[in-house]
């Protein structure tokens, strides 16, 4: 299957500003408070938007994007590192996504499991993962890895929580949208990949790191999207 109309989502303004500068926009539409911009980017048709922060915003955004006819979804942005090998500015390409704040353990379900649903861990599309990983290595050699992205409506800033999410849920990074994007894509059978650049180490020092490195991390994420679109 060819990717003929590619959806690109960022959670924050910083993450899509460069798309505004480089995509030749031919049409836009606003639904549920989110504006979707369609245009040409390296000869490919793309639709890009800013979802807003959090799982509900991301889920609504993704469903509308799919209803607008995209046949793949790339989610780009920043995250807190969980894997101790990762440093600020490094890249995680999603192998899969899980909601770390889905917790029905009192009823006997493992943490992250959505009760009575076939899947709770959503696997990214192999082709998109390969494209994103290759782009990451071209641009940031030795500074990227493929791993599990954990999502929750929480800003992780505790060393104990970092250790728990890494050791018990095998998360590479933590953020607030990817798993809901992945869930909606899975329900619609639409290929996806989540690409995150580390803005902080999710270890209590975020107040020092986050503001300083968000723009750099967002620029890194954009560079990967730019490279991927050229190679799709």
Coordinates of C-alpha atoms in Angstrom, one line a residue:
X1 CA 0.0 0.0 0.0
X2 CA 1.3 3.4 -1.0
X3 CA 1.1 6.4 1.4
X4 CA -0.8 8.9 -0.8
X5 CA -2.1 11.3 1.9
X6 CA 0.0 11.5 5.0
X7 CA -1.3 12.9 8.3
X8 CA 1.2 14.8 10.5
X9 CA 0.4 15.7 14.1
X10 CA 2.2 17.8 16.6
X11 CA 1.0 18.5 20.1
X12 CA 2.4 22.0 20.4
X13 CA 3.0 25.1 18.3
X14 CA 6.7 24.5 18.3
X15 CA 6.3 21.1 16.7
X16 CA 4.4 22.3 13.6
X17 CA 5.8 25.9 13.0
X18 CA 8.4 24.6 10.6
X19 CA 5.7 22.7 8.7
X20 CA 3.8 26.0 8.2
X21 CA 7.0 27.5 6.8
X22 CA 7.7 24.6 4.4
X23 CA 4.4 23.0 3.3
X24 CA 2.7 24.7 0.3
X25 CA -0.8 24.8 1.9
X26 CA -3.7 24.6 -0.6
X27 CA -6.6 24.1 1.8
X28 CA -7.6 24.2 5.5
X29 CA -10.6 23.2 7.6
X30 CA -11.3 23.7 11.3
X31 CA -13.2 20.9 13.2
X32 CA -13.6 20.5 17.0
X33 CA -11.4 23.6 17.5
X34 CA -8.4 22.1 15.5
X35 CA -7.3 23.5 12.1
X36 CA -6.1 20.9 9.6
X37 CA -3.8 22.2 6.8
X38 CA -3.6 20.3 3.5
X39 CA -0.8 20.9 1.0
X40 CA 2.2 19.7 -0.8
X41 CA 5.5 18.7 0.9
X42 CA 8.3 17.4 -1.2
X43 CA 5.8 16.4 -3.8
X44 CA 3.6 14.5 -1.3
X45 CA 0.1 15.4 -0.1
X46 CA 0.1 15.9 3.6
X47 CA -2.4 17.1 6.2
X48 CA -0.9 18.6 9.3
X49 CA -2.3 20.0 12.6
X50 CA -1.7 20.8 16.2
X51 CA -3.6 18.4 18.4
X52 CA -3.1 20.1 21.7
X53 CA -1.8 18.4 24.8
X54 CA -3.2 15.2 26.3
X55 CA -4.8 12.0 25.3
X56 CA -8.4 13.3 24.6
X57 CA -7.1 16.1 22.3
X58 CA -4.9 13.7 20.5
X59 CA -7.6 11.1 20.0
X60 CA -10.2 13.6 18.7
X61 CA -7.5 15.1 16.4
X62 CA -6.5 11.7 15.0
X63 CA -10.0 10.5 14.2
X64 CA -10.9 13.7 12.4
X65 CA -7.6 13.5 10.5
X66 CA -8.5 9.9 9.4
X67 CA -12.0 11.1 8.5
X68 CA -10.3 13.7 6.2
X69 CA -8.8 10.8 4.3
X70 CA -5.2 10.3 5.4
X71 CA -3.9 6.8 4.9
X72 CA -1.0 7.1 7.5
X73 CA -0.3 9.1 10.6
X74 CA 3.0 10.5 11.8
X75 CA 3.0 11.9 15.3
X76 CA 6.0 14.1 16.2
X77 CA 7.1 16.0 19.3
X78 CA 9.0 15.9 22.6
X79 CA 9.1 13.4 25.5
X80 CA 10.8 12.7 28.7
X81 CA 13.4 10.0 28.6
X82 CA 12.9 6.8 30.6
X83 CA 15.6 4.6 29.1
X84 CA 18.8 5.6 30.9
X85 CA 20.7 5.3 27.5
X86 CA 18.8 8.4 26.3
X87 CA 20.0 11.9 26.6
X88 CA 18.4 15.2 25.9
X89 CA 17.9 15.6 22.1
X90 CA 18.0 11.9 21.4
X91 CA 15.2 10.3 19.4
X92 CA 12.8 7.5 20.1
X93 CA 10.9 5.9 17.3
X94 CA 7.9 3.9 18.5
X95 CA 7.9 0.2 18.3
X96 CA 4.6 0.3 20.1
X97 CA 2.5 2.5 22.4
X98 CA 0.8 1.9 25.7
X99 CA -1.2 4.1 28.1
X100 CA 0.8 3.9 31.3
X101 CA -2.0 5.6 33.3
X102 CA -4.6 3.0 32.4
X103 CA -4.7 1.2 35.8
X104 CA -7.4 -1.4 36.6
X105 CA -5.1 -3.5 38.7
X106 CA -7.7 -3.8 41.6
X107 CA -9.7 -6.0 39.2
X108 CA -6.8 -8.2 38.3
X109 CA -5.6 -6.5 35.1
X110 CA -2.0 -5.6 34.5
X111 CA -1.1 -1.9 34.5
X112 CA -1.6 -0.5 31.0
X113 CA -4.2 -3.1 30.0
X114 CA -7.5 -1.8 28.8
X115 CA -10.2 -4.1 30.2
X116 CA -12.2 -6.3 27.8
X117 CA -10.4 -5.1 24.7
X118 CA -8.4 -7.2 22.3
X119 CA -5.3 -5.0 22.4
X120 CA -3.8 -2.6 24.8
X121 CA -0.4 -2.3 23.2
X122 CA -0.5 -0.8 19.7
X123 CA 2.2 -1.8 17.3
X124 CA 3.6 0.9 14.9
X125 CA 3.7 0.2 11.2
X126 CA 7.0 -1.6 10.2
X127 CA 7.5 0.5 7.1
X128 CA 7.1 3.8 8.9
X129 CA 9.3 2.7 11.8
X130 CA 12.0 1.8 9.3
X131 CA 11.7 5.2 7.5
X132 CA 11.8 7.1 10.8
X133 CA 14.7 5.0 12.2
X134 CA 16.7 5.5 9.0
X135 CA 16.0 9.2 9.0
X136 CA 17.0 9.5 12.6
X137 CA 20.3 7.7 12.0
X138 CA 21.1 9.8 9.0
X139 CA 20.5 13.0 10.9
X140 CA 21.5 12.0 14.5
X141 CA 23.8 9.0 14.1
X142 CA 24.0 6.9 17.3
X143 CA 21.4 9.0 19.0
X144 CA 18.2 7.2 18.3
X145 CA 16.5 4.0 19.3
X146 CA 13.3 2.1 18.6
X147 CA 11.3 1.5 21.7
X148 CA 8.0 1.5 23.5
X149 CA 6.3 4.9 24.0
X150 CA 4.3 5.3 27.2
X151 CA 1.5 7.9 27.3
X152 CA -0.5 9.3 30.1
X153 CA -2.2 12.6 31.2
X154 CA 0.7 13.3 33.6
X155 CA 4.0 15.2 33.3
X156 CA 6.5 12.7 34.7
X157 CA 9.1 14.4 36.9
X158 CA 9.9 11.8 39.6
X159 CA 12.9 9.5 39.5
X160 CA 10.8 6.7 41.2
X161 CA 8.1 6.9 38.6
X162 CA 10.8 6.9 35.8
X163 CA 12.3 3.7 37.3
X164 CA 8.9 2.1 37.6
X165 CA 7.8 2.9 34.0
X166 CA 11.2 1.7 32.6
X167 CA 11.6 -1.4 34.7
X168 CA 7.9 -2.6 34.9
X169 CA 6.5 -1.4 31.6
X170 CA 9.7 -1.3 29.5
X171 CA 9.1 2.2 28.3
X172 CA 11.7 4.1 26.4
X173 CA 10.1 7.5 26.9
X174 CA 7.0 9.1 28.4
X175 CA 4.7 11.7 26.9
X176 CA 1.0 12.6 26.8
X177 CA -0.5 11.7 23.4
X178 CA 1.1 8.9 21.4
X179 CA -0.8 5.9 22.7
X180 CA -4.2 7.6 22.1
X181 CA -3.1 8.4 18.5
X182 CA -2.0 4.8 18.2
X183 CA -5.3 3.5 19.6
X184 CA -7.4 5.5 17.2
X185 CA -5.2 4.4 14.3
X186 CA -5.5 0.8 15.3
X187 CA -9.3 1.0 15.5
X188 CA -9.3 2.5 12.0
X189 CA -6.6 0.1 10.6
X190 CA -4.4 3.1 9.7
X191 CA -0.6 2.8 9.8
X192 CA 1.2 5.1 12.3
X193 CA 4.5 5.9 13.9
X194 CA 5.3 8.1 16.9
X195 CA 8.6 10.0 16.8
X196 CA 9.8 11.7 20.0
X197 CA 12.8 13.9 20.7
X198 CA 13.9 14.0 24.3
X199 CA 13.4 17.4 25.9
X200 CA 14.2 16.2 29.4
X201 CA 15.2 13.2 31.4
X202 CA 11.8 13.0 33.3
X203 CA 13.8 12.8 36.5
X204 CA 12.8 15.9 38.5
X205 CA 15.1 18.3 36.5
X206 CA 12.4 19.1 33.9
X207 CA 12.0 22.7 35.2
X208 CA 15.6 23.3 34.2
X209 CA 15.6 21.3 30.9
X210 CA 12.1 21.5 29.4
X211 CA 11.8 25.1 28.4
X212 CA 15.4 25.3 27.2
X213 CA 15.4 22.2 25.1
X214 CA 11.8 22.0 23.8
X215 CA 12.5 24.2 20.7
X216 CA 15.7 22.2 19.9
X217 CA 13.8 18.9 20.4
X218 CA 10.9 20.1 18.2
X219 CA 13.4 21.1 15.5
X220 CA 14.9 17.6 15.6
X221 CA 11.5 16.0 15.3
X222 CA 10.7 18.2 12.3
X223 CA 14.0 17.3 10.6
X224 CA 13.1 13.6 10.8
X225 CA 9.6 14.2 9.4
X226 CA 11.2 16.3 6.6
X227 CA 13.6 13.4 5.8
X228 CA 10.9 10.8 6.0
X229 CA 8.6 12.5 3.5
X230 CA 11.4 12.8 1.0
X231 CA 11.9 9.0 1.2
X232 CA 8.3 7.8 1.4

